[in-house]
């Protein structure tokens, strides 16, 4: 038989519950807080310490100016009592700042990064420097690109060349972030590292990565030409990716420190010898896929 003393609340325990609840109620804040909860004192008094925590969190939320000022245990969430029949559940409820931030950041799920710094998802056309004029034709082209894309006119990407640190990657990332806000999937791929990782991938992983880059609706191949050329990377990776994207009219952007002419000679010479025809073929595909532009500017890297 069960020991009945373990099942029924003992008298002293009950008295203690009442006392601590009464104690808490002597504070005006607490009193007001529990008055706003649709539950009787008999129910409320079972949760005094949780209610004190919830009241503190709720107080923190009043007049809070944003997530960076959040004082709650879980940033962006408020520990909240939710009354149900004869019990009270406690739940972490997202605050208005958290909700706002989730809404504003929803586009990021449409951006796949491959070995690019996470902050690149924050790049924005609104913040693009306009202090040097070489950026203006590019910005103008972006407008045209977006309009054509919307009308399904298969706009070409850009082959953006120029000096190190001038902001090529930032600029294109800013455009792709805007596209992502329109629910278009984009991938930003740091190409030299992508090649390295592809090389060391096993079969299924390899085809998954390869297919993804081939088929993603909008692609940036960042820093092309900075990799060590091999026949494999030129003929088995870059060639087929470009071929597929060309045939399917998938917008493709490139950034490079090399001009197309320089890229061509770099592609021609691999560790296995010189093959000008194969290099030429790649360049032709890049030209089919993109318009060449140049971004010359001071180095923005610190
Ligand atoms: P590149 O690709 O031409 O080498 P990046 O795009 O990497 O140059 O830009 C160099 C640095 O300057 C990066 O740290 C980048 O975040 C910053 N940067 C470039 N353009 C802007 C911009 N318009 N607003 C803010 N930061 C920028
Ligand atoms: Mg770059």
PDB file of C-alpha atoms in Angstrom, residues 35-213:
ATOM      1  CA  UNK A  35      -3.774  40.455 -10.926  1.00  0.00           C
ATOM      2  CA  UNK A  36      -3.246  40.401 -14.660  1.00  0.00           C
ATOM      3  CA  UNK A  37      -3.177  36.606 -14.738  1.00  0.00           C
ATOM      4  CA  UNK A  38      -6.468  34.809 -15.143  1.00  0.00           C
ATOM      5  CA  UNK A  39      -6.103  32.386 -12.219  1.00  0.00           C
ATOM      6  CA  UNK A  40      -7.258  32.134  -8.624  1.00  0.00           C
ATOM      7  CA  UNK A  41      -4.997  32.738  -5.613  1.00  0.00           C
ATOM      8  CA  UNK A  42      -5.226  29.013  -4.797  1.00  0.00           C
ATOM      9  CA  UNK A  43      -3.618  28.206  -8.119  1.00  0.00           C
ATOM     10  CA  UNK A  44      -1.211  31.134  -8.189  1.00  0.00           C
ATOM     11  CA  UNK A  45       0.269  30.413  -4.788  1.00  0.00           C
ATOM     12  CA  UNK A  46       1.707  27.124  -6.020  1.00  0.00           C
ATOM     13  CA  UNK A  47       4.020  29.055  -8.344  1.00  0.00           C
ATOM     14  CA  UNK A  48       5.261  31.986  -6.276  1.00  0.00           C
ATOM     15  CA  UNK A  49       8.953  31.723  -7.130  1.00  0.00           C
ATOM     16  CA  UNK A  50       8.334  31.232 -10.869  1.00  0.00           C
ATOM     17  CA  UNK A  51       5.898  34.140 -10.790  1.00  0.00           C
ATOM     18  CA  UNK A  52       8.558  36.331  -9.176  1.00  0.00           C
ATOM     19  CA  UNK A  53      10.982  35.418 -11.994  1.00  0.00           C
ATOM     20  CA  UNK A  54       8.314  36.086 -14.622  1.00  0.00           C
ATOM     21  CA  UNK A  55       7.443  39.422 -13.057  1.00  0.00           C
ATOM     22  CA  UNK A  56      11.114  40.483 -13.142  1.00  0.00           C
ATOM     23  CA  UNK A  57      11.438  39.511 -16.793  1.00  0.00           C
ATOM     24  CA  UNK A  58       8.220  41.296 -17.688  1.00  0.00           C
ATOM     25  CA  UNK A  59       9.520  44.392 -15.877  1.00  0.00           C
ATOM     26  CA  UNK A  60      12.760  44.212 -17.881  1.00  0.00           C
ATOM     27  CA  UNK A  61      10.727  44.227 -21.073  1.00  0.00           C
ATOM     28  CA  UNK A  62       8.906  47.453 -20.228  1.00  0.00           C
ATOM     29  CA  UNK A  63      10.657  50.399 -21.876  1.00  0.00           C
ATOM     30  CA  UNK A  64      13.322  48.068 -23.345  1.00  0.00           C
ATOM     31  CA  UNK A  65      14.907  49.712 -26.380  1.00  0.00           C
ATOM     32  CA  UNK A  66      16.012  46.615 -28.294  1.00  0.00           C
ATOM     33  CA  UNK A  67      17.612  43.181 -28.207  1.00  0.00           C
ATOM     34  CA  UNK A  68      21.041  44.568 -27.411  1.00  0.00           C
ATOM     35  CA  UNK A  69      19.616  45.929 -24.126  1.00  0.00           C
ATOM     36  CA  UNK A  70      17.827  42.713 -23.146  1.00  0.00           C
ATOM     37  CA  UNK A  71      18.349  41.768 -19.484  1.00  0.00           C
ATOM     38  CA  UNK A  72      16.365  38.520 -19.547  1.00  0.00           C
ATOM     39  CA  UNK A  73      17.820  35.069 -19.102  1.00  0.00           C
ATOM     40  CA  UNK A  74      17.151  34.088 -22.719  1.00  0.00           C
ATOM     41  CA  UNK A  75      17.831  37.121 -24.890  1.00  0.00           C
ATOM     42  CA  UNK A  76      14.747  38.184 -26.827  1.00  0.00           C
ATOM     43  CA  UNK A  77      12.356  36.071 -24.783  1.00  0.00           C
ATOM     44  CA  UNK A  78      10.182  36.755 -21.778  1.00  0.00           C
ATOM     45  CA  UNK A  79       9.421  34.068 -19.199  1.00  0.00           C
ATOM     46  CA  UNK A  80       5.637  34.196 -19.221  1.00  0.00           C
ATOM     47  CA  UNK A  81       2.911  32.510 -17.148  1.00  0.00           C
ATOM     48  CA  UNK A  82       0.169  30.883 -19.204  1.00  0.00           C
ATOM     49  CA  UNK A  83      -2.816  29.857 -17.056  1.00  0.00           C
ATOM     50  CA  UNK A  84      -4.657  26.677 -17.948  1.00  0.00           C
ATOM     51  CA  UNK A  85      -7.554  25.203 -15.968  1.00  0.00           C
ATOM     52  CA  UNK A  86      -6.028  24.541 -12.530  1.00  0.00           C
ATOM     53  CA  UNK A  87      -2.387  24.908 -13.394  1.00  0.00           C
ATOM     54  CA  UNK A  88      -0.012  27.525 -14.744  1.00  0.00           C
ATOM     55  CA  UNK A  89       2.452  26.735 -17.514  1.00  0.00           C
ATOM     56  CA  UNK A  90       5.528  28.890 -18.010  1.00  0.00           C
ATOM     57  CA  UNK A  91       6.886  29.543 -21.423  1.00  0.00           C
ATOM     58  CA  UNK A  92       9.594  31.679 -23.073  1.00  0.00           C
ATOM     59  CA  UNK A  93       7.669  34.006 -25.376  1.00  0.00           C
ATOM     60  CA  UNK A  94       9.475  36.030 -28.067  1.00  0.00           C
ATOM     61  CA  UNK A  95       9.401  39.758 -27.382  1.00  0.00           C
ATOM     62  CA  UNK A  96       8.492  42.368 -30.009  1.00  0.00           C
ATOM     63  CA  UNK A  97      12.178  43.055 -30.740  1.00  0.00           C
ATOM     64  CA  UNK A  98      12.870  39.388 -31.269  1.00  0.00           C
ATOM     65  CA  UNK A  99       9.883  39.125 -33.612  1.00  0.00           C
ATOM     66  CA  UNK A 100      11.030  42.187 -35.527  1.00  0.00           C
ATOM     67  CA  UNK A 101      14.529  40.791 -35.849  1.00  0.00           C
ATOM     68  CA  UNK A 102      13.234  37.393 -37.027  1.00  0.00           C
ATOM     69  CA  UNK A 103      11.161  39.104 -39.697  1.00  0.00           C
ATOM     70  CA  UNK A 104      14.075  41.235 -40.836  1.00  0.00           C
ATOM     71  CA  UNK A 105      16.431  38.264 -40.963  1.00  0.00           C
ATOM     72  CA  UNK A 106      14.091  35.801 -42.641  1.00  0.00           C
ATOM     73  CA  UNK A 107      15.761  36.381 -46.017  1.00  0.00           C
ATOM     74  CA  UNK A 108      19.012  34.832 -44.758  1.00  0.00           C
ATOM     75  CA  UNK A 109      17.606  31.344 -45.165  1.00  0.00           C
ATOM     76  CA  UNK A 110      17.680  31.984 -48.921  1.00  0.00           C
ATOM     77  CA  UNK A 111      21.423  32.589 -48.834  1.00  0.00           C
ATOM     78  CA  UNK A 112      23.805  29.672 -48.895  1.00  0.00           C
ATOM     79  CA  UNK A 113      27.377  30.609 -48.006  1.00  0.00           C
ATOM     80  CA  UNK A 114      30.320  28.509 -48.902  1.00  0.00           C
ATOM     81  CA  UNK A 115      33.347  29.547 -46.929  1.00  0.00           C
ATOM     82  CA  UNK A 116      32.367  33.190 -46.942  1.00  0.00           C
ATOM     83  CA  UNK A 117      32.315  35.332 -43.787  1.00  0.00           C
ATOM     84  CA  UNK A 118      28.898  35.254 -42.120  1.00  0.00           C
ATOM     85  CA  UNK A 119      28.734  39.061 -42.026  1.00  0.00           C
ATOM     86  CA  UNK A 120      28.423  39.090 -45.794  1.00  0.00           C
ATOM     87  CA  UNK A 121      24.708  38.408 -45.257  1.00  0.00           C
ATOM     88  CA  UNK A 122      24.494  41.910 -43.784  1.00  0.00           C
ATOM     89  CA  UNK A 123      25.893  43.587 -46.906  1.00  0.00           C
ATOM     90  CA  UNK A 124      23.357  46.026 -48.209  1.00  0.00           C
ATOM     91  CA  UNK A 125      23.034  48.227 -51.254  1.00  0.00           C
ATOM     92  CA  UNK A 126      21.958  51.040 -48.958  1.00  0.00           C
ATOM     93  CA  UNK A 127      25.411  50.967 -47.347  1.00  0.00           C
ATOM     94  CA  UNK A 128      27.445  50.753 -50.504  1.00  0.00           C
ATOM     95  CA  UNK A 129      30.039  53.518 -50.656  1.00  0.00           C
ATOM     96  CA  UNK A 130      29.334  55.964 -53.426  1.00  0.00           C
ATOM     97  CA  UNK A 131      32.440  58.051 -52.872  1.00  0.00           C
ATOM     98  CA  UNK A 132      34.161  56.681 -55.946  1.00  0.00           C
ATOM     99  CA  UNK A 133      32.484  56.828 -59.300  1.00  0.00           C
ATOM    100  CA  UNK A 134      33.595  53.422 -60.551  1.00  0.00           C
ATOM    101  CA  UNK A 135      30.812  51.887 -58.454  1.00  0.00           C
ATOM    102  CA  UNK A 136      28.022  53.768 -60.213  1.00  0.00           C
ATOM    103  CA  UNK A 137      27.790  51.787 -63.496  1.00  0.00           C
ATOM    104  CA  UNK A 138      27.730  48.604 -61.432  1.00  0.00           C
ATOM    105  CA  UNK A 139      24.894  49.869 -59.239  1.00  0.00           C
ATOM    106  CA  UNK A 140      23.061  50.951 -62.381  1.00  0.00           C
ATOM    107  CA  UNK A 141      23.495  47.471 -63.834  1.00  0.00           C
ATOM    108  CA  UNK A 142      22.120  45.931 -60.644  1.00  0.00           C
ATOM    109  CA  UNK A 143      18.893  47.869 -61.121  1.00  0.00           C
ATOM    110  CA  UNK A 144      18.601  46.603 -64.677  1.00  0.00           C
ATOM    111  CA  UNK A 145      19.412  43.084 -63.515  1.00  0.00           C
ATOM    112  CA  UNK A 146      16.655  43.083 -60.902  1.00  0.00           C
ATOM    113  CA  UNK A 147      14.087  44.430 -63.319  1.00  0.00           C
ATOM    114  CA  UNK A 148      14.963  41.874 -65.980  1.00  0.00           C
ATOM    115  CA  UNK A 149      15.050  39.047 -63.481  1.00  0.00           C
ATOM    116  CA  UNK A 150      11.586  39.950 -62.291  1.00  0.00           C
ATOM    117  CA  UNK A 151      10.323  39.854 -65.870  1.00  0.00           C
ATOM    118  CA  UNK A 152      12.048  36.489 -66.364  1.00  0.00           C
ATOM    119  CA  UNK A 153      14.256  37.922 -69.074  1.00  0.00           C
ATOM    120  CA  UNK A 154      17.322  35.900 -68.006  1.00  0.00           C
ATOM    121  CA  UNK A 155      19.724  38.743 -67.276  1.00  0.00           C
ATOM    122  CA  UNK A 156      23.437  38.062 -67.351  1.00  0.00           C
ATOM    123  CA  UNK A 157      25.554  38.274 -64.218  1.00  0.00           C
ATOM    124  CA  UNK A 158      28.751  40.276 -63.927  1.00  0.00           C
ATOM    125  CA  UNK A 159      32.371  39.358 -64.222  1.00  0.00           C
ATOM    126  CA  UNK A 160      33.695  41.921 -61.785  1.00  0.00           C
ATOM    127  CA  UNK A 161      37.395  42.441 -61.878  1.00  0.00           C
ATOM    128  CA  UNK A 162      39.532  44.951 -60.059  1.00  0.00           C
ATOM    129  CA  UNK A 163      42.021  45.609 -57.371  1.00  0.00           C
ATOM    130  CA  UNK A 164      42.235  43.724 -54.108  1.00  0.00           C
ATOM    131  CA  UNK A 165      39.957  45.078 -51.380  1.00  0.00           C
ATOM    132  CA  UNK A 166      38.070  47.478 -53.640  1.00  0.00           C
ATOM    133  CA  UNK A 167      34.719  46.019 -52.541  1.00  0.00           C
ATOM    134  CA  UNK A 168      33.860  43.586 -55.371  1.00  0.00           C
ATOM    135  CA  UNK A 169      32.622  40.814 -53.128  1.00  0.00           C
ATOM    136  CA  UNK A 170      30.719  43.217 -50.909  1.00  0.00           C
ATOM    137  CA  UNK A 171      28.909  44.775 -53.856  1.00  0.00           C
ATOM    138  CA  UNK A 172      27.703  41.534 -55.393  1.00  0.00           C
ATOM    139  CA  UNK A 173      26.787  40.131 -51.994  1.00  0.00           C
ATOM    140  CA  UNK A 174      24.651  43.236 -51.436  1.00  0.00           C
ATOM    141  CA  UNK A 175      22.753  42.518 -54.657  1.00  0.00           C
ATOM    142  CA  UNK A 176      22.282  38.842 -53.814  1.00  0.00           C
ATOM    143  CA  UNK A 177      20.999  39.784 -50.364  1.00  0.00           C
ATOM    144  CA  UNK A 178      18.367  41.935 -52.056  1.00  0.00           C
ATOM    145  CA  UNK A 179      17.421  38.992 -54.275  1.00  0.00           C
ATOM    146  CA  UNK A 180      17.142  36.765 -51.209  1.00  0.00           C
ATOM    147  CA  UNK A 181      14.686  39.271 -49.741  1.00  0.00           C
ATOM    148  CA  UNK A 182      12.549  38.585 -52.811  1.00  0.00           C
ATOM    149  CA  UNK A 183      12.586  34.862 -51.915  1.00  0.00           C
ATOM    150  CA  UNK A 184      15.195  33.890 -54.506  1.00  0.00           C
ATOM    151  CA  UNK A 185      17.786  31.308 -53.489  1.00  0.00           C
ATOM    152  CA  UNK A 186      21.342  32.483 -53.936  1.00  0.00           C
ATOM    153  CA  UNK A 187      24.717  30.936 -53.203  1.00  0.00           C
ATOM    154  CA  UNK A 188      27.925  32.804 -52.448  1.00  0.00           C
ATOM    155  CA  UNK A 189      30.880  30.558 -52.963  1.00  0.00           C
ATOM    156  CA  UNK A 190      34.480  31.302 -52.171  1.00  0.00           C
ATOM    157  CA  UNK A 191      35.716  29.427 -55.178  1.00  0.00           C
ATOM    158  CA  UNK A 192      39.302  28.441 -54.231  1.00  0.00           C
ATOM    159  CA  UNK A 193      38.080  26.862 -51.007  1.00  0.00           C
ATOM    160  CA  UNK A 194      35.121  25.242 -52.730  1.00  0.00           C
ATOM    161  CA  UNK A 195      37.544  23.465 -55.039  1.00  0.00           C
ATOM    162  CA  UNK A 196      39.694  22.291 -52.162  1.00  0.00           C
ATOM    163  CA  UNK A 197      36.688  20.925 -50.304  1.00  0.00           C
ATOM    164  CA  UNK A 198      35.278  19.302 -53.412  1.00  0.00           C
ATOM    165  CA  UNK A 199      38.573  17.567 -53.998  1.00  0.00           C
ATOM    166  CA  UNK A 200      38.526  16.007 -50.556  1.00  0.00           C
ATOM    167  CA  UNK A 201      34.828  15.047 -50.644  1.00  0.00           C
ATOM    168  CA  UNK A 202      33.516  11.538 -50.985  1.00  0.00           C
ATOM    169  CA  UNK A 203      31.099  10.491 -53.702  1.00  0.00           C
ATOM    170  CA  UNK A 204      27.662  11.522 -52.401  1.00  0.00           C
ATOM    171  CA  UNK A 205      28.918  14.647 -50.720  1.00  0.00           C
ATOM    172  CA  UNK A 206      30.770  15.545 -53.895  1.00  0.00           C
ATOM    173  CA  UNK A 207      27.765  15.248 -56.170  1.00  0.00           C
ATOM    174  CA  UNK A 208      25.555  17.066 -53.708  1.00  0.00           C
ATOM    175  CA  UNK A 209      27.874  20.076 -53.540  1.00  0.00           C
ATOM    176  CA  UNK A 210      28.536  20.036 -57.235  1.00  0.00           C
ATOM    177  CA  UNK A 211      24.848  19.805 -58.131  1.00  0.00           C
ATOM    178  CA  UNK A 212      23.909  22.509 -55.733  1.00  0.00           C
ATOM    179  CA  UNK A 213      26.346  25.012 -57.249  1.00  0.00           C
TER     180      UNK A 213
END
